[in-house]
Short mmCIF file of C-alpha atoms (C1' of nucleotides) in Angstrom, two decimals:
data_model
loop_
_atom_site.label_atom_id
_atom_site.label_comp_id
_atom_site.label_asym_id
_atom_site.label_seq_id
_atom_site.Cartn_x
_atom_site.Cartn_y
_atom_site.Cartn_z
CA UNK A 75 0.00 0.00 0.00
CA UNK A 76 1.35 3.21 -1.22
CA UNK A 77 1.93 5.78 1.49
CA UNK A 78 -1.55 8.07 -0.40
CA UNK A 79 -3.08 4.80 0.49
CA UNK A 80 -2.13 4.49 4.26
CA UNK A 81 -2.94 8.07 4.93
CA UNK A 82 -6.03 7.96 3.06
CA UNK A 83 -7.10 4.92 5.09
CA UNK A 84 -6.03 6.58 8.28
CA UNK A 85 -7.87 9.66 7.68
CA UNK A 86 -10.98 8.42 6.10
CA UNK A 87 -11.57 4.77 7.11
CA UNK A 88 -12.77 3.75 3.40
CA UNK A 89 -12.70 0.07 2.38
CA UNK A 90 -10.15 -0.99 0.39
CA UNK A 91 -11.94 -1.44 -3.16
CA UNK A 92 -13.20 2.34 -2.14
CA UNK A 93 -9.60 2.82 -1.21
CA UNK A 94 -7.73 1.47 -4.65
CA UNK A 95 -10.64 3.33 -6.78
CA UNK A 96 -9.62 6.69 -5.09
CA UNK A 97 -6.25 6.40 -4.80
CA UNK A 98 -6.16 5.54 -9.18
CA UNK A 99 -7.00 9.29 -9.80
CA UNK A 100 -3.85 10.59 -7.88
CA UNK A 101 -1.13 10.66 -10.49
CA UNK A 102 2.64 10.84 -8.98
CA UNK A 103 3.86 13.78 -10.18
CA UNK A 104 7.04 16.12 -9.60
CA UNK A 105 7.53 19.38 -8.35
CA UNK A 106 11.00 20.77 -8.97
CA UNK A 107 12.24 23.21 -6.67
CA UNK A 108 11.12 26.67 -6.44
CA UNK A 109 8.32 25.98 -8.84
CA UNK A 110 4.49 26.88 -8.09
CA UNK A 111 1.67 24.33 -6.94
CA UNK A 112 -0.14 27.03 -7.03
CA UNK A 113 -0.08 30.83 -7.14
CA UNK A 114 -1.83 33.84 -5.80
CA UNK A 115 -4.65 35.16 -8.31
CA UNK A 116 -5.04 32.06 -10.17
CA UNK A 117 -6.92 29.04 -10.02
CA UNK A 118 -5.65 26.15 -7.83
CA UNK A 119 -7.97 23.32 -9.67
CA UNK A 120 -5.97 20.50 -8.32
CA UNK A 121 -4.93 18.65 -4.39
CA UNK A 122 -1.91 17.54 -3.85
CA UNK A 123 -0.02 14.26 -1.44
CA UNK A 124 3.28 15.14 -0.79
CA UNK A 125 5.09 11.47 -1.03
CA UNK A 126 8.59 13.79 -0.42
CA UNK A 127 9.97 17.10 -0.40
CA UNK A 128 9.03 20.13 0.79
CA UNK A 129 6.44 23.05 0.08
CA UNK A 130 5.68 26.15 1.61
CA UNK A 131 2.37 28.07 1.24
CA UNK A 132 3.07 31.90 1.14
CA UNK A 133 1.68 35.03 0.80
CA UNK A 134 2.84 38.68 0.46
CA UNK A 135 1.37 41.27 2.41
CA UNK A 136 2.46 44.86 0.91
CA UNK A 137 6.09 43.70 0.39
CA UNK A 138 6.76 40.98 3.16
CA UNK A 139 6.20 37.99 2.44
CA UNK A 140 4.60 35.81 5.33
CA UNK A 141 4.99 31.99 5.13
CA UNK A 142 1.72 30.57 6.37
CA UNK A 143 2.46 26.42 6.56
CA UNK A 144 5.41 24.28 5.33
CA UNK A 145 4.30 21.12 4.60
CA UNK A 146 6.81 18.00 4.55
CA UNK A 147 5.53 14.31 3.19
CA UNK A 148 2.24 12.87 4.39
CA UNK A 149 0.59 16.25 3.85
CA UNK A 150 -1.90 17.20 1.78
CA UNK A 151 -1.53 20.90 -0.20
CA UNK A 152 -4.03 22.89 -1.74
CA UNK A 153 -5.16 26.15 -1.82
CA UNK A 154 -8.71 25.16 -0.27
CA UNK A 155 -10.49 28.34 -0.17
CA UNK A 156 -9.84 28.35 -4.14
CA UNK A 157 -10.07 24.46 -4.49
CA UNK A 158 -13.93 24.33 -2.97
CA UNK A 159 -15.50 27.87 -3.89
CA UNK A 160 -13.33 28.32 -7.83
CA UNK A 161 -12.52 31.78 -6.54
CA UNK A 162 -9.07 32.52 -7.22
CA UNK A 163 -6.01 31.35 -5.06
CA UNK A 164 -5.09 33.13 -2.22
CA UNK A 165 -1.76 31.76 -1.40
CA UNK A 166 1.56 31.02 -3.38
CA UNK A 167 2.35 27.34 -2.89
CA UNK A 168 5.91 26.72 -3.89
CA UNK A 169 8.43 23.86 -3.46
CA UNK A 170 11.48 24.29 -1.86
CA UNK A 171 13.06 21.33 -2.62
CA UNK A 172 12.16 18.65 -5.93
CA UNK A 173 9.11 17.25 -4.74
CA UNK A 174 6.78 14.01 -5.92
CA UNK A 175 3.84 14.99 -5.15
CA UNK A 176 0.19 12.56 -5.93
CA UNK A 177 -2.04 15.01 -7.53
CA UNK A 178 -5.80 14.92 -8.89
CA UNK A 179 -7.67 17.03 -10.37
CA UNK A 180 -11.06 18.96 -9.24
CA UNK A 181 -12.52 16.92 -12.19
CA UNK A 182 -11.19 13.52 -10.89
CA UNK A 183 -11.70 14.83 -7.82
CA UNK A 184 -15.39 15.13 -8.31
CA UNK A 185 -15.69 11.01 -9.14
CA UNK A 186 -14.69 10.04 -6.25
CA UNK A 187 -18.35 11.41 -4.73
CA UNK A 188 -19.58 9.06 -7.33
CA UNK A 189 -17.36 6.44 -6.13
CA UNK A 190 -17.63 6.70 -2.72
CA UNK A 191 -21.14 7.36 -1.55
CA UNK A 192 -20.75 9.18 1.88
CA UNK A 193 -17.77 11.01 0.61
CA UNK A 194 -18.90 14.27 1.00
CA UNK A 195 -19.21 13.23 4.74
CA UNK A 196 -15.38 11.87 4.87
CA UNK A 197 -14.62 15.24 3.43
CA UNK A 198 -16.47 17.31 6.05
CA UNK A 199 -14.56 15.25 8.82
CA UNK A 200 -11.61 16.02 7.08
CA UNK A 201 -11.96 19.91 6.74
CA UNK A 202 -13.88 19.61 10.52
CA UNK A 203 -10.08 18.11 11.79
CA UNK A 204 -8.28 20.50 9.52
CA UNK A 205 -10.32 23.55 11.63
CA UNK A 206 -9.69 22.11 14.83
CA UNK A 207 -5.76 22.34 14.09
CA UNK A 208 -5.99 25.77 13.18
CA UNK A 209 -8.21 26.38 16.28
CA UNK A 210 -5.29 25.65 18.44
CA UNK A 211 -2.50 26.94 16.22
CA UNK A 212 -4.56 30.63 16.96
CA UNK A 213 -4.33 29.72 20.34
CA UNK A 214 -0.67 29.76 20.89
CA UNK A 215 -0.70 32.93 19.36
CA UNK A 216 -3.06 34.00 21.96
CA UNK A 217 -1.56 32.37 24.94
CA UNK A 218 2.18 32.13 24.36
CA UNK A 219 5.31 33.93 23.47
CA UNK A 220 7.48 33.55 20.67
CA UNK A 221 10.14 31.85 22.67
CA UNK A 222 7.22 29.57 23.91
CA UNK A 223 6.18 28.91 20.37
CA UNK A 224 9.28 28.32 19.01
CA UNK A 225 10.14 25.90 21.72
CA UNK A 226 6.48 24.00 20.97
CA UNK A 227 7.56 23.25 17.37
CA UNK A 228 10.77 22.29 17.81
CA UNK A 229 10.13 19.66 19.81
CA UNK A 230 7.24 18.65 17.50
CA UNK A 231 9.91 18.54 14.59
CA UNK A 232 13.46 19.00 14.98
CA UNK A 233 13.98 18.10 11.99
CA UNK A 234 12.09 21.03 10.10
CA UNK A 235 14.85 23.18 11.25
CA UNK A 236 17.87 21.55 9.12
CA UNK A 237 15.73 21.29 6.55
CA UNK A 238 13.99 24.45 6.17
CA UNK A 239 15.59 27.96 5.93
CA UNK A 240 15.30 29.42 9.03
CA UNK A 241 13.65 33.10 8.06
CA UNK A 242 10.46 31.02 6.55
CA UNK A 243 10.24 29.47 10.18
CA UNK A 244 10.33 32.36 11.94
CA UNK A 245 7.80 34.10 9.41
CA UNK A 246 5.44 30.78 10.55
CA UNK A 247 5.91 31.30 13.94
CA UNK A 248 5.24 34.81 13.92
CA UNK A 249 8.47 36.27 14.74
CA UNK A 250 11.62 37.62 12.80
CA UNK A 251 14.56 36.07 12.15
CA UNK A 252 16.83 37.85 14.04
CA UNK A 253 14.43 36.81 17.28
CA UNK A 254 14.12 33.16 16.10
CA UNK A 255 18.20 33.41 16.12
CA UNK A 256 18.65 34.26 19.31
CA UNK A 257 15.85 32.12 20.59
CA UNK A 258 18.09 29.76 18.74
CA UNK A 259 21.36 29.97 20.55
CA UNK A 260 19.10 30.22 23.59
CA UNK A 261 18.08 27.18 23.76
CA UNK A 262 20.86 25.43 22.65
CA UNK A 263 22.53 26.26 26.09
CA UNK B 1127 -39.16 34.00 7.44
CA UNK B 1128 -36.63 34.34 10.86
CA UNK B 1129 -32.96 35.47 11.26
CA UNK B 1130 -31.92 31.85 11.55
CA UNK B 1131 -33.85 30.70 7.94
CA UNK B 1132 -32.47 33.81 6.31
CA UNK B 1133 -29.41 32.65 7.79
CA UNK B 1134 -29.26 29.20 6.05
CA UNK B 1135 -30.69 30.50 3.20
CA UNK B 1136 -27.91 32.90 2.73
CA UNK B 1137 -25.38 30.28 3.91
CA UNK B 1138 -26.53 26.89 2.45
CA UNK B 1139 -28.88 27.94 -0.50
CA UNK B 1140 -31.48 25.38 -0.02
CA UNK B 1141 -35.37 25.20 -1.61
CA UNK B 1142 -37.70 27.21 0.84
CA UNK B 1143 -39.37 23.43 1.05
CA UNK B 1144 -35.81 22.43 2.60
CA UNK B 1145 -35.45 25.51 4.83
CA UNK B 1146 -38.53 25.55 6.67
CA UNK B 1147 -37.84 21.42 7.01
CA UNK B 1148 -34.28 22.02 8.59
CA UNK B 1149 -35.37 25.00 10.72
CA UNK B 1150 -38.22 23.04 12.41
CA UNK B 1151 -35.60 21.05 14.03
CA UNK B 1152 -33.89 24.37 15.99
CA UNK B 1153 -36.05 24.94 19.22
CA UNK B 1154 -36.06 28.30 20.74
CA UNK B 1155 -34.35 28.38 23.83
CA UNK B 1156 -32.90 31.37 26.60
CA UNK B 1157 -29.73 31.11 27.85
CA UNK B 1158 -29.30 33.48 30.89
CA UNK B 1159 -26.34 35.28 31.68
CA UNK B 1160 -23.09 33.78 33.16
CA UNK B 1161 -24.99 30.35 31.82
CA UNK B 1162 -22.96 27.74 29.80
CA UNK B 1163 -23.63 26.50 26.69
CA UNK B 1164 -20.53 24.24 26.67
CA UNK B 1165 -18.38 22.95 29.22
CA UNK B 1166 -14.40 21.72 28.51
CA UNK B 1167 -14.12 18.14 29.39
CA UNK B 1168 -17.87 17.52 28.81
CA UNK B 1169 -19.14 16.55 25.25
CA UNK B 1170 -21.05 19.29 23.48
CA UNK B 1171 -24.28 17.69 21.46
CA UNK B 1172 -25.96 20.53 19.97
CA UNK B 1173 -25.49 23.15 17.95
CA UNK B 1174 -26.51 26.88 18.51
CA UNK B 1175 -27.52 30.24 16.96
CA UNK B 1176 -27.40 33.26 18.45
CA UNK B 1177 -30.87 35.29 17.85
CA UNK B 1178 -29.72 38.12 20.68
CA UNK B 1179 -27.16 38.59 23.18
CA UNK B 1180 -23.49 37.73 22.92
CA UNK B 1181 -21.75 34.98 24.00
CA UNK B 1182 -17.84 34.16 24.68
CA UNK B 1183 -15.94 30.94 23.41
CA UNK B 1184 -12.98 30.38 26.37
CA UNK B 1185 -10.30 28.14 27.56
CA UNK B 1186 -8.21 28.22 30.77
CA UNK B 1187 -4.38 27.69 29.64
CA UNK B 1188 -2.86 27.13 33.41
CA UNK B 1189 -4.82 29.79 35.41
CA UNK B 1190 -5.30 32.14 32.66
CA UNK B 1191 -8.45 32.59 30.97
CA UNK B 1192 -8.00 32.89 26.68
CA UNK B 1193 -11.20 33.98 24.70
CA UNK B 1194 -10.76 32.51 21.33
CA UNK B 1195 -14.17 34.25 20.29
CA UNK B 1196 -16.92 36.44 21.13
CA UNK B 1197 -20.20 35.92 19.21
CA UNK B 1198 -23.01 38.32 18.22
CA UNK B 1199 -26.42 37.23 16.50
CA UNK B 1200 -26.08 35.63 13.60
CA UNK B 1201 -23.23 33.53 14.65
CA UNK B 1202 -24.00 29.81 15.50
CA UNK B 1203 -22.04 28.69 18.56
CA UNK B 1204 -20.79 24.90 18.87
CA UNK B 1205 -17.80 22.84 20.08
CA UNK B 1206 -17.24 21.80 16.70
CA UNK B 1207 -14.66 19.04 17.43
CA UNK B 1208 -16.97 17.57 20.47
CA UNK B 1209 -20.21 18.10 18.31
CA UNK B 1210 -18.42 16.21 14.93
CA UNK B 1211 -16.33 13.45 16.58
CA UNK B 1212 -18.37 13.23 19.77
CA UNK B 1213 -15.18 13.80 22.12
CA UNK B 1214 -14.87 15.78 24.88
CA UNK B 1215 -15.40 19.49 24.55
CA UNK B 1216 -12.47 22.12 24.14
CA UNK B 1217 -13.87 25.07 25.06
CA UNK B 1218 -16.32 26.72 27.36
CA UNK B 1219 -18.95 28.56 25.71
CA UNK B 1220 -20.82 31.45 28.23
CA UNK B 1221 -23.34 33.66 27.90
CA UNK B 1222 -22.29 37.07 28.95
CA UNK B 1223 -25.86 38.71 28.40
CA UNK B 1224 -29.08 36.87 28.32
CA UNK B 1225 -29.38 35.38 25.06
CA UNK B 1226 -32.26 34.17 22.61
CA UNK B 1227 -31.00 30.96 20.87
CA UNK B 1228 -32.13 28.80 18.06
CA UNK B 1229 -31.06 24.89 19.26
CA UNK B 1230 -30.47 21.80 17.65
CA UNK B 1231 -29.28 18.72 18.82
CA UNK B 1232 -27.13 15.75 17.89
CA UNK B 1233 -29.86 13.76 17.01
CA UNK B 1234 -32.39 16.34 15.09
CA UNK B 1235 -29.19 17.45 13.70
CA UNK B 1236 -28.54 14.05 11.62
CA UNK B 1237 -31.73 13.91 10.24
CA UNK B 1238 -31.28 16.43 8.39
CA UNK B 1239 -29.07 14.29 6.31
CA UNK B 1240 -32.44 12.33 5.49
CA UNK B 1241 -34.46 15.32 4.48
CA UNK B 1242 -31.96 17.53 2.73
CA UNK B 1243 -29.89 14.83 0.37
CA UNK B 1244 -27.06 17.06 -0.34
CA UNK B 1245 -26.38 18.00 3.45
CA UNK B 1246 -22.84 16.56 3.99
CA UNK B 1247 -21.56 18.49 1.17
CA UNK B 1248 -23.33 21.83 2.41
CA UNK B 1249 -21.89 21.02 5.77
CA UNK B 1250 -18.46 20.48 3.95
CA UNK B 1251 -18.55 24.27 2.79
CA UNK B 1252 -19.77 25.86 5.46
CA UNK B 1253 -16.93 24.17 7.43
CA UNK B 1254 -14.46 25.24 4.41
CA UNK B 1255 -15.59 28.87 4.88
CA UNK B 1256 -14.87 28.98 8.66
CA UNK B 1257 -11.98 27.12 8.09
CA UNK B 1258 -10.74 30.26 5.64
CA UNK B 1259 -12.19 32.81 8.36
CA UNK B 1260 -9.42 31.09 10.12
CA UNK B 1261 -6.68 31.33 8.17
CA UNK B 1262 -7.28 34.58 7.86
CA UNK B 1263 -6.99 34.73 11.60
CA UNK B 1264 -4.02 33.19 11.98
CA UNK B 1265 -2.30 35.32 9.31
CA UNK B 1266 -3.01 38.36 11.14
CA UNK B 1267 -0.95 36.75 13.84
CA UNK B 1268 1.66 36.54 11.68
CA UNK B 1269 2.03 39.62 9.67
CA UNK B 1270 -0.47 42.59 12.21
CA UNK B 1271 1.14 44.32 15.18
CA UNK B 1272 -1.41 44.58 18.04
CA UNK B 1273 -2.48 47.84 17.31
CA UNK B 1274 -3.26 46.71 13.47
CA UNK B 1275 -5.11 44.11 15.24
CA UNK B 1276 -7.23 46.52 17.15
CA UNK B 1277 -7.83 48.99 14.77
CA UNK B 1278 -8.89 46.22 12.35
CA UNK B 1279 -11.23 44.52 15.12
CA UNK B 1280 -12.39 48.18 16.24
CA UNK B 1281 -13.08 49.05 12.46
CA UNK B 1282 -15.12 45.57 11.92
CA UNK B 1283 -17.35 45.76 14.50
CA UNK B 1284 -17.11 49.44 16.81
CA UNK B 1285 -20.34 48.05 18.70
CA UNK B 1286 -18.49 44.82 20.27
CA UNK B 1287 -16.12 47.78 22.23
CA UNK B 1288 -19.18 48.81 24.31
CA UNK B 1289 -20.92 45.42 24.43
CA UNK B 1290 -18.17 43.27 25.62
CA UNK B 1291 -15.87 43.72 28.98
CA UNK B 1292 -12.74 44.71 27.22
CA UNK B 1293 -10.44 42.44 28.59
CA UNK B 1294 -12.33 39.46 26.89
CA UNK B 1295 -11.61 41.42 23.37
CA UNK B 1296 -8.08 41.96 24.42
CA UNK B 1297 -7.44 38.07 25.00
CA UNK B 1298 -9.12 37.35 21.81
CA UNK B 1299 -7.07 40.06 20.22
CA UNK B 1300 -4.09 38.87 21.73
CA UNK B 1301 -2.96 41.19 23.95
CA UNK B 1302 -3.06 42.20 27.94
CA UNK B 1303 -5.92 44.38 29.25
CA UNK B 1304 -3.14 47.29 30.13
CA UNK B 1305 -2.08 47.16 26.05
CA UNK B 1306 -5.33 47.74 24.66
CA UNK B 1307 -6.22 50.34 27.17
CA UNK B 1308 -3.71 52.03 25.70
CA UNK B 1309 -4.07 51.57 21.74
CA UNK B 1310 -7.65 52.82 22.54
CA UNK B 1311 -6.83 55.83 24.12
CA UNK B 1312 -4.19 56.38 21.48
CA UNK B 1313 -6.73 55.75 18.56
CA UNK B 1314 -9.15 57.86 19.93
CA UNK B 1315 -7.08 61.34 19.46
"C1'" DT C 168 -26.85 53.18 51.35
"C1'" DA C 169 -22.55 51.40 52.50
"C1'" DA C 170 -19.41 47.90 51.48
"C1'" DA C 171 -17.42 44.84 48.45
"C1'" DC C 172 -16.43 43.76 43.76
"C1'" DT C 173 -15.27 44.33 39.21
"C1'" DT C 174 -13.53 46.75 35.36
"C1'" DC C 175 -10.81 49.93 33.33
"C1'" DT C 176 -7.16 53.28 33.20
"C1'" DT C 177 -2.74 55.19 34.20
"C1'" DG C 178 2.17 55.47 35.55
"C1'" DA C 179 6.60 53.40 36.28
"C1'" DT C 180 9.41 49.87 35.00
"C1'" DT C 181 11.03 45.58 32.87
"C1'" DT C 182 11.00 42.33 29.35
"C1'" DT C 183 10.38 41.00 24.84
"C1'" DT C 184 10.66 41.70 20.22
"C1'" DG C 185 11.79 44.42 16.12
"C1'" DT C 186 14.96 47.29 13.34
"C1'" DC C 187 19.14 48.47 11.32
"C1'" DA C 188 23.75 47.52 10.11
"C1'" DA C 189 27.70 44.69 9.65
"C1'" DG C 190 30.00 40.62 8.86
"C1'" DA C 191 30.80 35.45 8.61
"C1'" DG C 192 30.00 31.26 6.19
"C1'" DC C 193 28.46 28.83 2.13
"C1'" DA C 194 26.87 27.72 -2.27
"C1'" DA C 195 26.13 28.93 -6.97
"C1'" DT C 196 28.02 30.91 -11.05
"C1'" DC C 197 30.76 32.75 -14.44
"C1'" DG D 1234 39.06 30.42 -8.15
"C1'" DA D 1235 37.28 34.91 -7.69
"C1'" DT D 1236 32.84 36.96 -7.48
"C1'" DT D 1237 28.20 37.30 -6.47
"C1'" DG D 1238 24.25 36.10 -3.75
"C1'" DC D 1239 21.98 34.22 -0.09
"C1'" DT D 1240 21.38 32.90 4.73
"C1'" DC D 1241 22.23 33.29 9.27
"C1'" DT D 1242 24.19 35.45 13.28
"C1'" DT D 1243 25.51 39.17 16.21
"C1'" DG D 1244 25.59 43.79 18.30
"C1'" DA D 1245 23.59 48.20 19.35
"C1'" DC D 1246 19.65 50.41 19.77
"C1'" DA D 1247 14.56 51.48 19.48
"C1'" DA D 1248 9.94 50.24 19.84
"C1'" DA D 1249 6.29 47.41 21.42
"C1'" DA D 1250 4.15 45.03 24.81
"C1'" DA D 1251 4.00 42.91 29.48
"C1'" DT D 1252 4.12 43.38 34.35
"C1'" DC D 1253 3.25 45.40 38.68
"C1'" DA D 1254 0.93 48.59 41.48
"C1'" DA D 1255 -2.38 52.04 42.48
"C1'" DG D 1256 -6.50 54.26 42.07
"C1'" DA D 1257 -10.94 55.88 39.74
"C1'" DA D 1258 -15.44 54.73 38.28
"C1'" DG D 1259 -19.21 51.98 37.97
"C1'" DT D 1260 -22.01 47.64 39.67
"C1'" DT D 1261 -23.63 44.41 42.59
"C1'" DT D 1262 -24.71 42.78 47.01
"C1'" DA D 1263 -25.84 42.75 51.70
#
DNA sequence: TAAACTTCTTGATTTTTGTCAAGAGCAATC
DNA sequence: GATTGCTCTTGACAAAAATCAAGAAGTTTA
């Protein structure tokens, strides 16, 4: 079973002919770095698995841009807002390194309802867990302080941190670089 | 037709034949002030809409109190991840006037599935939209200083400032009491 | 109506975070 | 292999926001 499949099953809890039919309308794809998934004013028709690599969903506000989510393999990018409604895309998805991705397409996409009959329920559960995340991801920003969040999610992933250049963190987390630096070299003590 | 059918209509776009169906399941209820609607650690099975009054959505993080959200009529109020995967609930939800409310519960609530066929997928984009409300959120986190954040909450909705004790709107702005004492007085010149 | 609370404001001060500028360390490129 | 960019760190300083403490104003309660 192809890691789509597992996290598919995971997430949804489909059978497994329902599983195999869905999966067959994700095509592997790549994504080489610093290209666009998606961009800002166009349409994002298409959902993507990444199966590696690593893509971060930005946007620019006046001239800064502010990096809203990285996402690293086992997640699923889109620009949903502009996936669900066909209004156009309000963030710039962009690899930063070569990426094989699974995509499908909002036509494809729309089979699988015919496919799976309570689909449109697994979906709602989906986007219902996706809201919950972001629920508490507003809540550090009420309740802690950058040193506090930057603590949280480097213990969640350590990893991240080699990987990812460091000002796109600290644009995530809310902060600058400069304080994610020292926050940095404070911890590391 | 009432505030809450206008509401669905406006939200869900069903037949009026649908509308008066699914609003014949919401029973009119009061809520008096200081009253919970939800309790954390208790499961939350019904859903709510606020006809009048205004009602805060909190959590205690260690002894401190964080509002994540104040709602005004028109909102529905709801434990969404207690109400849609029947665990405990997150967050305590309290009246702070008397409030008129439209109610539904868990069990009204899935027939609706049986009268309206293409309920999960209305569900799906209602859930989609409040999941964009809160990515909006969160980017204002990221890129808003708090006094961008107050001017934008003050310019939204001036009313909420002399509805609402203030230092519920400064948690859910993200700031102390002391801070947006200030940025008021400052605005105000 | 007085007392007890609660809420909000204000001032003084500290802490946290941002800004600006410089430089070190690397990687890409020509 | 020098040059150009890019990223990250560091220092000095400024600005923003939090904390602590006190008191004013308005509400509730006894």
């Amino acid at each position: 079973m192809s890691e789509l499949e597992k996290y598919i099953q995971t997430y949804f809890g489909v059978s497994n002919e329902e599983l195999s039919k869905i999966s067959a309308y994700f095509k592997p794809t790549t994504l080489k770095k610093n290209n666009y998934f998606s961009k800002e004013g166009r349409f994002c028709d298409k959902l993507g698995f990444v199966q590696s690599g690593i893509i971060r969903e930005y946007v620019f506000i006046g001239d800064r841009e502010i990096t809203k989510w990285i996402s690293t393999s086992g997640y699923f990018v889109v620009d949903l807002y502009s996936f669900v409604f066909q209004q156009r895309a309000r963030w710039n998805i962009q690899a930063l390194t070569d990426c094989e991705l699974y995509v499908i397409d909002q036509k494809d996409y729309q089979q699988i309802g015919k496919v799976v009959a309570r689909w449109a329920e697994l979906e709602k559960l989906f986007i219902a867990k996706c809201f919950t995340i972001l629920e508490d991801r507003v809540l550090t920003h009420l309740s802690m302080t950058a040193e506090e969040r930057y603590n949280q999610l480097f213990n969640f992933n350590k990893e991240l941190f080699n990987q990812v250049p460091l000002q796109y963190l600290a644009s995530m987390l809310g902060m600058t670089p400069e304080t994610l630096s020292r926050l940095r070299k404070k911890a590391a003590k």
